[in-house]
Tab-separated table of N, CA and C in Angstrom:
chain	number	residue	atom	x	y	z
A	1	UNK	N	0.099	9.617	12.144
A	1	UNK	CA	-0.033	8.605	11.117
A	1	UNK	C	1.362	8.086	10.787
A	2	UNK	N	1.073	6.685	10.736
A	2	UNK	CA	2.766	6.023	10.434
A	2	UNK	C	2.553	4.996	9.747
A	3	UNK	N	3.599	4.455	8.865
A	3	UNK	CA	3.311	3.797	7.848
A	3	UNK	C	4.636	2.368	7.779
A	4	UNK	N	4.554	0.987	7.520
A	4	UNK	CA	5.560	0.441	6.967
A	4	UNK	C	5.402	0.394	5.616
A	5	UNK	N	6.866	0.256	4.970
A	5	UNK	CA	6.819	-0.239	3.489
A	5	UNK	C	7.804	-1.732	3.770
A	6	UNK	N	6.927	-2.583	2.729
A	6	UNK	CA	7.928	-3.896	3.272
A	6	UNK	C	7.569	-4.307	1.753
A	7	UNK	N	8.582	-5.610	2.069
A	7	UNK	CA	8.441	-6.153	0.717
A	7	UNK	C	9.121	-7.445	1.190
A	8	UNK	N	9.271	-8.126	0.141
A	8	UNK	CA	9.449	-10.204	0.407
A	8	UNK	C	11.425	-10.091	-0.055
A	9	UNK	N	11.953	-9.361	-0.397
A	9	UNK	CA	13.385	-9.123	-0.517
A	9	UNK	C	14.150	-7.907	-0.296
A	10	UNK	N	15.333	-8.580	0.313
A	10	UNK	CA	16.022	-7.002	1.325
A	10	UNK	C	16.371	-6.470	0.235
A	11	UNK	N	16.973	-6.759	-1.357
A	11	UNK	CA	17.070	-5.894	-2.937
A	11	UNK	C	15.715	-4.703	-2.620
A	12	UNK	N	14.471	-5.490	-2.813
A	12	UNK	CA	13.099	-4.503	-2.767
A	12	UNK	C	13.033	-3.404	-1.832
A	13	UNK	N	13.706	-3.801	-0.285
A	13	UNK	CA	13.171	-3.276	0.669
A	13	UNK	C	14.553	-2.147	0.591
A	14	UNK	N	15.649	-2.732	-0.028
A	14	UNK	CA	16.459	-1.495	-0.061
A	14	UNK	C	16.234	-0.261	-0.743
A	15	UNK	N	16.012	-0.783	-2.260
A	15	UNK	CA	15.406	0.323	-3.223
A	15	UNK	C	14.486	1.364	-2.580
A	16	UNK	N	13.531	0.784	-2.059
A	16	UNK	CA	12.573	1.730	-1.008
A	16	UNK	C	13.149	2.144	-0.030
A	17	UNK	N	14.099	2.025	0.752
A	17	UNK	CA	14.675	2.596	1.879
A	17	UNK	C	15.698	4.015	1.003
A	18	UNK	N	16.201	3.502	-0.311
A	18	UNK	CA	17.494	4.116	-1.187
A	18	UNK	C	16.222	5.384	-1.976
A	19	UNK	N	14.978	5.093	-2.392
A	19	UNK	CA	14.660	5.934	-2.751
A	19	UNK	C	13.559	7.235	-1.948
A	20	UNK	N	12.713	6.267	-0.930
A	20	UNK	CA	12.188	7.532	-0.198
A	20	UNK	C	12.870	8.143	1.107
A	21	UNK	N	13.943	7.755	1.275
A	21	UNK	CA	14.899	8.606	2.582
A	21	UNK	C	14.609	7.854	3.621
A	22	UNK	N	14.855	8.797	4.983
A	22	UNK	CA	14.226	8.863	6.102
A	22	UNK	C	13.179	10.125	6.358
A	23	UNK	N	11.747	9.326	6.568
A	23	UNK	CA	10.847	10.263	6.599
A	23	UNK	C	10.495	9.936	8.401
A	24	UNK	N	9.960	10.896	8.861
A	24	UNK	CA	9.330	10.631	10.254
A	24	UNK	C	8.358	9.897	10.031
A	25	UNK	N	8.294	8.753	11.394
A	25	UNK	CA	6.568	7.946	10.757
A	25	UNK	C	6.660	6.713	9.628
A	26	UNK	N	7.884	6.316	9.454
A	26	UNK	CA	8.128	5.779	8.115
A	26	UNK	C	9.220	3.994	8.400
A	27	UNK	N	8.663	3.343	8.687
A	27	UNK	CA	9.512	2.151	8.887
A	27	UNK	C	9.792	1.327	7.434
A	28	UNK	N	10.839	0.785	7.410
A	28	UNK	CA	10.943	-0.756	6.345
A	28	UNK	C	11.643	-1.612	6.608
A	29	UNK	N	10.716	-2.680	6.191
A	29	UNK	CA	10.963	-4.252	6.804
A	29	UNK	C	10.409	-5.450	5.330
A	30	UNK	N	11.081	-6.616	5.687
A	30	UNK	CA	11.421	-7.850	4.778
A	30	UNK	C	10.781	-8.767	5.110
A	31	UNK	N	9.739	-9.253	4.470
A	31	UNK	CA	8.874	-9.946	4.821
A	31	UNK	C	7.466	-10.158	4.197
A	32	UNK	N	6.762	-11.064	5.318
A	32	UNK	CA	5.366	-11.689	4.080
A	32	UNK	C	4.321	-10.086	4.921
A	33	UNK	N	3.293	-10.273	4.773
A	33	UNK	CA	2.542	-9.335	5.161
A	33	UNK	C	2.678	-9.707	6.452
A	34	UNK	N	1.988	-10.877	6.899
A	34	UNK	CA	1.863	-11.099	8.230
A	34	UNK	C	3.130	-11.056	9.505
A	35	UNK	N	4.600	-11.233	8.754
A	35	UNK	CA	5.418	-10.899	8.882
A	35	UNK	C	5.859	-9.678	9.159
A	36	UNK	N	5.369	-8.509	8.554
A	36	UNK	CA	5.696	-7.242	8.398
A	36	UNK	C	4.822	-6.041	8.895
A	37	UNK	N	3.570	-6.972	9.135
A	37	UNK	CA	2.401	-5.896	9.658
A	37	UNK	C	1.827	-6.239	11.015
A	38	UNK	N	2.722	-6.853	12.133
A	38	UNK	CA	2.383	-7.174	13.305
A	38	UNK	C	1.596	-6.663	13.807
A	39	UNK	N	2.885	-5.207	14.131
A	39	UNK	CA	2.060	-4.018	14.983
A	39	UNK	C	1.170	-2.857	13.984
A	40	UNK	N	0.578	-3.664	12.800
A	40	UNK	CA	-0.198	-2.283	12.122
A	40	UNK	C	-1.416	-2.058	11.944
A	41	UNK	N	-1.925	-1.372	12.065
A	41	UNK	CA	-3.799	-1.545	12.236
A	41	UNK	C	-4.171	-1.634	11.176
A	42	UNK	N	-3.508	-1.218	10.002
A	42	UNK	CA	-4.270	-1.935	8.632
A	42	UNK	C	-3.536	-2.217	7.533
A	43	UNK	N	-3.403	-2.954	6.821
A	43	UNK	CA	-2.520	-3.551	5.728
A	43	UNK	C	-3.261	-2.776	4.167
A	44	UNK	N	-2.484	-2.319	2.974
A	44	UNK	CA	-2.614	-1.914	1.742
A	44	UNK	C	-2.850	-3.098	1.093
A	45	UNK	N	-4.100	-3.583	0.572
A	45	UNK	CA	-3.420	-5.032	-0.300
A	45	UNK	C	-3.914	-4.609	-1.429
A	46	UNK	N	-3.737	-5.195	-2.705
A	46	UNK	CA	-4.555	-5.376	-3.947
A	46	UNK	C	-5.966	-5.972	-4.036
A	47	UNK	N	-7.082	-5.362	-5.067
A	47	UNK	CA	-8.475	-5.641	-4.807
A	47	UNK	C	-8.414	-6.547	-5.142
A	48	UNK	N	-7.717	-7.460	-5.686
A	48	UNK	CA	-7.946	-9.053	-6.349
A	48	UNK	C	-7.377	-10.021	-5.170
A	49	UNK	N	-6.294	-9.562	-4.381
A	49	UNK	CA	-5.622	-10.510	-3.573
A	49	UNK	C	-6.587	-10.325	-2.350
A	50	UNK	N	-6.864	-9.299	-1.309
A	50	UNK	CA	-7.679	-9.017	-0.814
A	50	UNK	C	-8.886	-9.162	-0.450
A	51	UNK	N	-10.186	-9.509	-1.327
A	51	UNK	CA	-11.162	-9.795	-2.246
A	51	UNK	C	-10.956	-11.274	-1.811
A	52	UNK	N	-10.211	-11.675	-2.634
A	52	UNK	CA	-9.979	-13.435	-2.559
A	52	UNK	C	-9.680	-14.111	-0.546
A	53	UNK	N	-8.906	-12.855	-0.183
A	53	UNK	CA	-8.800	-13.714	1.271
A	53	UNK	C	-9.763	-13.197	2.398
A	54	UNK	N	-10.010	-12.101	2.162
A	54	UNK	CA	-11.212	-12.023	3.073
A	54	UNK	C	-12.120	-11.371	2.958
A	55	UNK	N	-12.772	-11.713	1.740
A	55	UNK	CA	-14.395	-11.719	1.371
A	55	UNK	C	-14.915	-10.339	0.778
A	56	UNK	N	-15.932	-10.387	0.500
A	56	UNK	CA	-16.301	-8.710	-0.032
A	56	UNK	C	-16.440	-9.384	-1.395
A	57	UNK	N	-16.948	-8.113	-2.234
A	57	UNK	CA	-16.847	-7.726	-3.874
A	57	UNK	C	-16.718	-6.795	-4.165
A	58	UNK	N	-15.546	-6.469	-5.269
A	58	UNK	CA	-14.872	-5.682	-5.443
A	58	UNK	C	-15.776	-4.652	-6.598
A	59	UNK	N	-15.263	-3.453	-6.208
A	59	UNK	CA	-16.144	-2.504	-6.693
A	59	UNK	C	-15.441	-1.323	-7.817
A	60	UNK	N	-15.309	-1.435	-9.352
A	60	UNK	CA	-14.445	-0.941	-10.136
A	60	UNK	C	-14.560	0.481	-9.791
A	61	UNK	N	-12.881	0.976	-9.379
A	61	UNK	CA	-12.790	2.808	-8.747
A	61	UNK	C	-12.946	2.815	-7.458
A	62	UNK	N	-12.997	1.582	-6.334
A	62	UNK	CA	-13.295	1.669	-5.261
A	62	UNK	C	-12.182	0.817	-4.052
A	63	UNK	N	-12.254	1.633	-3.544
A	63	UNK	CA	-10.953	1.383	-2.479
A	63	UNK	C	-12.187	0.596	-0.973
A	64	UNK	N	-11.574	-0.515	-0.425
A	64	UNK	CA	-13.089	-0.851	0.528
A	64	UNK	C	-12.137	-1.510	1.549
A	65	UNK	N	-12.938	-0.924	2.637
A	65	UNK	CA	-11.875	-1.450	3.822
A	65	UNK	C	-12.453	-2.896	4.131
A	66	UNK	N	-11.993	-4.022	4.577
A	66	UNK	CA	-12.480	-5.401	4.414
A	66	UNK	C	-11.737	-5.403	6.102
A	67	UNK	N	-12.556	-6.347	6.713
A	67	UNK	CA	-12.072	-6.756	8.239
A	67	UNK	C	-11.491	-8.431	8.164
A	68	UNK	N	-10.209	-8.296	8.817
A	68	UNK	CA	-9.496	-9.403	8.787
A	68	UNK	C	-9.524	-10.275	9.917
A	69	UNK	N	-10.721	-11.500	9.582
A	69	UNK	CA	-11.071	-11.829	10.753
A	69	UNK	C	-11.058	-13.836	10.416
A	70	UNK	N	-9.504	-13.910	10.059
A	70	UNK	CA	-8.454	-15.150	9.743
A	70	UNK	C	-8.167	-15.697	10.820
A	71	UNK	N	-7.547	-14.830	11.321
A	71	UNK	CA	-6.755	-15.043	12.380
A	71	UNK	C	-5.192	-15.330	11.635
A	72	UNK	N	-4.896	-14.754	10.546
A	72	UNK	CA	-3.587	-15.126	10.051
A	72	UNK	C	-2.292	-14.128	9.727
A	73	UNK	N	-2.166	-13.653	10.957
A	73	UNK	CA	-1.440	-12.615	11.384
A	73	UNK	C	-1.355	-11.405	10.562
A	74	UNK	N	-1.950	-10.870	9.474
A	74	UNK	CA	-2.142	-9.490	8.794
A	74	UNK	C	-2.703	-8.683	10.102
A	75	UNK	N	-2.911	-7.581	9.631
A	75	UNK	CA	-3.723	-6.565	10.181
A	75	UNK	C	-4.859	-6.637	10.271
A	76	UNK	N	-5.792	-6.369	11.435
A	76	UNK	CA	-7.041	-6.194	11.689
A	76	UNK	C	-8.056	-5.805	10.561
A	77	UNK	N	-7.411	-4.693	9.420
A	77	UNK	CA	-8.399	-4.355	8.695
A	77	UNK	C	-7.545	-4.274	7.630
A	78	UNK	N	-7.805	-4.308	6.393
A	78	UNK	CA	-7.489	-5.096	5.294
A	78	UNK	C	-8.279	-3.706	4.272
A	79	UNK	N	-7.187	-2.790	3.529
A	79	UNK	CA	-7.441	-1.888	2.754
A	79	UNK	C	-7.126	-2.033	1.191
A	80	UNK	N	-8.782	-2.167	0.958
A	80	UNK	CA	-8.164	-2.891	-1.089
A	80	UNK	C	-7.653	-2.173	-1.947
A	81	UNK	N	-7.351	-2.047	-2.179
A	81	UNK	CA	-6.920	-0.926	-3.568
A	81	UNK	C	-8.078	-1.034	-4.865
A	82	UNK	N	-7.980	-0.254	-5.264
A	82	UNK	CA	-9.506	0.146	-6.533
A	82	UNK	C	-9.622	-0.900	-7.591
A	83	UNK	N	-9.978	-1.504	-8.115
A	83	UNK	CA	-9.681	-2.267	-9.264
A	83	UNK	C	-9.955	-1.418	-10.149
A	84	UNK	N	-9.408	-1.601	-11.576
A	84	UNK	CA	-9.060	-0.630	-12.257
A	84	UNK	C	-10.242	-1.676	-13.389
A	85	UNK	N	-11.183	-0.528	-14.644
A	85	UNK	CA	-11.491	-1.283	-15.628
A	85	UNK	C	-11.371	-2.342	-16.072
A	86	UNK	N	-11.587	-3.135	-17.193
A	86	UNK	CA	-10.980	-3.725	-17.397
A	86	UNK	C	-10.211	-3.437	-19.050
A	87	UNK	N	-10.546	-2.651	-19.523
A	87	UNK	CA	-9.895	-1.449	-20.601
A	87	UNK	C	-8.506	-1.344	-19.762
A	88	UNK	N	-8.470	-0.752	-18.879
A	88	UNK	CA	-7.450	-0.235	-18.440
A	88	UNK	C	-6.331	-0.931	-17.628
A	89	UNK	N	-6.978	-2.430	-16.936
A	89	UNK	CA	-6.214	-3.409	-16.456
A	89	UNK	C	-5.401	-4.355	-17.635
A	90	UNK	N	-5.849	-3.888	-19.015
A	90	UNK	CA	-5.493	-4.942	-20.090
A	90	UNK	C	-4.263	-4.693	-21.099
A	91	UNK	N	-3.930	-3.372	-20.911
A	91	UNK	CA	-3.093	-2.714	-21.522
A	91	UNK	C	-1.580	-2.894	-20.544
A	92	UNK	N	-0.381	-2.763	-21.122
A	92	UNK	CA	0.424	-1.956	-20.321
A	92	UNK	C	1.075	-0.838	-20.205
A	93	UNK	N	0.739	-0.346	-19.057
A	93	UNK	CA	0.165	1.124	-18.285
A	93	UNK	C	1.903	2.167	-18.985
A	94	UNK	N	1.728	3.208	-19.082
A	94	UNK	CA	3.206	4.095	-18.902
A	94	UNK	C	3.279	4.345	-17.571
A	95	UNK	N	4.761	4.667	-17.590
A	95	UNK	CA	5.488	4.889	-15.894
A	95	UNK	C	4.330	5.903	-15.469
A	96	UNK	N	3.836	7.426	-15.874
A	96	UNK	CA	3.226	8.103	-15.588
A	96	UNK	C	2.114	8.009	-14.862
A	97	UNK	N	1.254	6.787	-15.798
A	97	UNK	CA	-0.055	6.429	-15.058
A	97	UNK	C	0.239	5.412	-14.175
A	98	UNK	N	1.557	4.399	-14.170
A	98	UNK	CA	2.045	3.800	-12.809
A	98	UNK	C	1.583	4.358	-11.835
A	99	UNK	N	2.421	5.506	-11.567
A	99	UNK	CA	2.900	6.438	-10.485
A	99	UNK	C	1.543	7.029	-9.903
A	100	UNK	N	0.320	7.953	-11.236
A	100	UNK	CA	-0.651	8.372	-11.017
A	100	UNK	C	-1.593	7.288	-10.198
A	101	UNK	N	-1.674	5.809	-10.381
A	101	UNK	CA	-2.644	4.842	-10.129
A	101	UNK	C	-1.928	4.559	-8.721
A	102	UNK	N	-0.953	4.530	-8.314
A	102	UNK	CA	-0.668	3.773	-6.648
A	102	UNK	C	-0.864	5.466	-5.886
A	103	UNK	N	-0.913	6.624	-6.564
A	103	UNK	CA	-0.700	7.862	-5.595
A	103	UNK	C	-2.393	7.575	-5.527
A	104	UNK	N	-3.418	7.784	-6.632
A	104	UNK	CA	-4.564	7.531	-6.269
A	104	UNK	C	-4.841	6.292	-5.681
A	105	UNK	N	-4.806	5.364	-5.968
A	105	UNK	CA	-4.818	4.024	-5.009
A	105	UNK	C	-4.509	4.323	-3.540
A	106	UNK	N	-3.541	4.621	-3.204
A	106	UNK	CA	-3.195	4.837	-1.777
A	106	UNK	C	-4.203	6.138	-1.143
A	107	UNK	N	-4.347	7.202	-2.011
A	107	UNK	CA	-5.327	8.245	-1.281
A	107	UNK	C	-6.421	7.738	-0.989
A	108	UNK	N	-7.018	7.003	-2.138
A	108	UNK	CA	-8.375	6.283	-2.113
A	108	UNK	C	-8.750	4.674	-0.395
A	109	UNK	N	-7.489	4.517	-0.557
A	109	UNK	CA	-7.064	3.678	0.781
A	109	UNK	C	-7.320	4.252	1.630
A	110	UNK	N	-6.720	5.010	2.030
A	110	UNK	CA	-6.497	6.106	3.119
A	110	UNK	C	-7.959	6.896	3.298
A	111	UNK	N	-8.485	7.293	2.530
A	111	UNK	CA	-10.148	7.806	2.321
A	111	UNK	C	-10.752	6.916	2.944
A	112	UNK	N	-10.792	5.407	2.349
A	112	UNK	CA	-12.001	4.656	2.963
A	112	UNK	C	-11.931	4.340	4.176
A	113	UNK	N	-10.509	4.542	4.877
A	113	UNK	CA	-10.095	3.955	6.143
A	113	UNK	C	-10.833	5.207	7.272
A	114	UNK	N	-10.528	6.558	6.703
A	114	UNK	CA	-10.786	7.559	7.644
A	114	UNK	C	-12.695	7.388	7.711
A	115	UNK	N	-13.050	6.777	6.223
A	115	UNK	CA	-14.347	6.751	6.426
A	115	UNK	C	-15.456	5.974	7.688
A	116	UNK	N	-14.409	4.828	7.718
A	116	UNK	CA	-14.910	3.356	8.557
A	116	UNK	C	-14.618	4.055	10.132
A	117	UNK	N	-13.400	4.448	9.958
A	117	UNK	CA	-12.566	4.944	11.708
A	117	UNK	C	-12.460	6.054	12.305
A	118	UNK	N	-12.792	6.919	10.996
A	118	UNK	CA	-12.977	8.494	11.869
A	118	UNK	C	-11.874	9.308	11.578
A	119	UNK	N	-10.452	8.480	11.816
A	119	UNK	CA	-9.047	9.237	12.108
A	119	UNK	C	-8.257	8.960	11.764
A	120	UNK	N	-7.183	9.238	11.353
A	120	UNK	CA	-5.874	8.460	11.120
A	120	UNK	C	-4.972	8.998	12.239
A	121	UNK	N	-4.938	9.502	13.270
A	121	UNK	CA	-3.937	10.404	14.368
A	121	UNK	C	-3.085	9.223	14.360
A	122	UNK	N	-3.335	7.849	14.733
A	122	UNK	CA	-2.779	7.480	15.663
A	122	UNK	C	-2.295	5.905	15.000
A	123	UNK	N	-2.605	5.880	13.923
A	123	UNK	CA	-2.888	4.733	12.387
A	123	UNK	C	-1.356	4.430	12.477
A	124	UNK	N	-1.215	3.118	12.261
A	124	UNK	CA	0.232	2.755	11.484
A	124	UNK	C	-0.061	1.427	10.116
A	125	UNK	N	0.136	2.440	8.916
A	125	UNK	CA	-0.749	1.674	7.620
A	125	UNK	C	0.426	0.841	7.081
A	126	UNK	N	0.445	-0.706	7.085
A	126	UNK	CA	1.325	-1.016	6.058
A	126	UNK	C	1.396	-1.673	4.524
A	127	UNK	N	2.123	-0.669	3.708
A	127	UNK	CA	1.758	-1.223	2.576
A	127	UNK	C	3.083	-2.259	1.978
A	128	UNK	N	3.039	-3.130	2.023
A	128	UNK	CA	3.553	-4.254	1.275
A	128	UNK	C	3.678	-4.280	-0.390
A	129	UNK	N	4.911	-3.526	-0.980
A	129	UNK	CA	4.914	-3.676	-1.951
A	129	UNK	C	4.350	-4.932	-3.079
A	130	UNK	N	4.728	-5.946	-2.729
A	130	UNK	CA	3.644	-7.077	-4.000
A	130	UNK	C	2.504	-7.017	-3.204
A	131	UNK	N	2.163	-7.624	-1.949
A	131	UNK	CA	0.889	-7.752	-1.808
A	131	UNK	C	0.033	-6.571	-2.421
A	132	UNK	N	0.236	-5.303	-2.498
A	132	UNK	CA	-0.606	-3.883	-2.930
A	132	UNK	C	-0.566	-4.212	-4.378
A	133	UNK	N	0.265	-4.754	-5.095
A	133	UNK	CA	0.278	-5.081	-6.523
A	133	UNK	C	1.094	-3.965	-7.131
A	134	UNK	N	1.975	-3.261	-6.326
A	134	UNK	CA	2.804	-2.143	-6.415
A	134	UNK	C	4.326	-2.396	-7.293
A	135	UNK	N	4.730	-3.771	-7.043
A	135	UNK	CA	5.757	-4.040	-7.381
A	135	UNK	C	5.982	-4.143	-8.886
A	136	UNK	N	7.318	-3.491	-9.621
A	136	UNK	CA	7.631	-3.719	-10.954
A	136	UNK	C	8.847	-4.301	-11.194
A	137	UNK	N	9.449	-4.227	-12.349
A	137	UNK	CA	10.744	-4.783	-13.156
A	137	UNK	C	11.849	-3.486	-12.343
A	138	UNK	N	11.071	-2.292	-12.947
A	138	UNK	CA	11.850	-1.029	-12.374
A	138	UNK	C	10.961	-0.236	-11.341
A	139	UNK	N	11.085	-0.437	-10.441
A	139	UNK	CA	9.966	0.258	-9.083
A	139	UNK	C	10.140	1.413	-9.197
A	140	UNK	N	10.944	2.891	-9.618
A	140	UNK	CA	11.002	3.596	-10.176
A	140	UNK	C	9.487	4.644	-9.992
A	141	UNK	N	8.964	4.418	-11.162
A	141	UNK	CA	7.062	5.031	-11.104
A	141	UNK	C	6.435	4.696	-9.614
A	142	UNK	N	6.089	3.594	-9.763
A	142	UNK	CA	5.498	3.317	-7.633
A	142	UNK	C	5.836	3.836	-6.960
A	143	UNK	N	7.374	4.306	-6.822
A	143	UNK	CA	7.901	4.434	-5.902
A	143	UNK	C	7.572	6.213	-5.597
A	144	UNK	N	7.840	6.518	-7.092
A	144	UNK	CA	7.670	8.364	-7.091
A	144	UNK	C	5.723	8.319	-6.793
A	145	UNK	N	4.820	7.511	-7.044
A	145	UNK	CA	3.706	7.734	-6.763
A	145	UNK	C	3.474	7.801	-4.792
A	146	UNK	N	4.403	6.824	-4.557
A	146	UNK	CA	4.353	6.981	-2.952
A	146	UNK	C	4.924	7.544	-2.359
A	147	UNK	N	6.256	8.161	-2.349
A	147	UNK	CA	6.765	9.681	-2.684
A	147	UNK	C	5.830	10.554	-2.219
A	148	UNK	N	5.089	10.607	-3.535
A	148	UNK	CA	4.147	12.310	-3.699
A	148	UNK	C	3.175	11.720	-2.619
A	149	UNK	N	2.500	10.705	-2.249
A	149	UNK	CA	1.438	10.398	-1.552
A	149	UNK	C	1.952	10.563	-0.175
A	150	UNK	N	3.296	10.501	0.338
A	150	UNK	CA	3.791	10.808	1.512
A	150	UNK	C	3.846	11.945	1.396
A	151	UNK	N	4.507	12.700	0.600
A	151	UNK	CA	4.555	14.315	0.316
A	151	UNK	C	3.308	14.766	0.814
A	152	UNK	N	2.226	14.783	0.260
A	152	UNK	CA	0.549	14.969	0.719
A	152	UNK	C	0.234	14.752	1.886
A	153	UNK	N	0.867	13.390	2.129
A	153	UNK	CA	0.193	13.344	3.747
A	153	UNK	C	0.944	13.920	5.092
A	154	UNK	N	2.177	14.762	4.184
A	154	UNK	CA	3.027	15.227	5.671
A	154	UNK	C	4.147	14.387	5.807
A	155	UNK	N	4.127	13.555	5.367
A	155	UNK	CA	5.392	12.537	6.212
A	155	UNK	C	6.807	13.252	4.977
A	156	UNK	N	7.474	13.828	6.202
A	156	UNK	CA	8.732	14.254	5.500
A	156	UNK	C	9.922	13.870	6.375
């Protein structure tokens, strides 16, 4: 299993390079999604951005793998992230539940993907900091949520 982290500015893409190391399995790159997820079999997006480009309905607590069939250079399969309440989308969140919501977000990703495909052996997932809806003022929380979610999945 291998993963990019990208983002739309080399500032963004540094912070992420400055805060999760070098992990095995672990690329980062500058760029739009389609830009950044050439070679990846499935892209992280947000359930609202996602949802909107290639179809489905979004399901509150539910991570849903969507097939990307644009033709507009993303990834083949298109992994939403959960939409959150709307109690809970209305507030703003502490760093804590930041961190807690992209580590579950991303497991919940990663769940529905093994559900549709069987495997991840051989997977290269990229998550795109804004497109995932990951991005903040201080990336900080996200960043320690994807951290621990690499921590979990092995990638050290």
């Amino acid at each position: 299993m291998r993963f990019v982290i990208a983002a739309s500015t080399e500032r963004l893409v540094d912070s992420c390079r400055d805060f999760l190391g070098n992990r095995i399995g672990l690329d980062f790159r500058r760029g739009s999604v389609a830009e950044t997820g050439w070679d990846c079999d499935a892209a992280v997006l947000s359930s609202a951005l996602g949802h909107d480009r290639y179809g489905g309905s979004p399901q509150v607590g539910v991570a849903q793998v969507l097939l990307n069939t644009r033709a507009d250079g993303a990834p083949g399969m298109i992994l939403t992230t959960p939409p959150l309440p709307l109690a809970a989308a209305s507030r703003h969140p502490a760093d804590p539940d930041v961190e807690r919501y992209v580590l579950d977000a991303l497991d919940s990703c990663l769940a529905a993907y093994v559900k549709e495909v069987g495997s991840v052996r051989n997977v290269k997932i990229l998550i795109h900091l804004e497109a995932a809806g990951f991005d903040r003022q201080d990336l900080t929380a996200p960043l320690r949520g994807i951290a621990e979610f690499f921590d979990q999945a092995g990638l050290t």
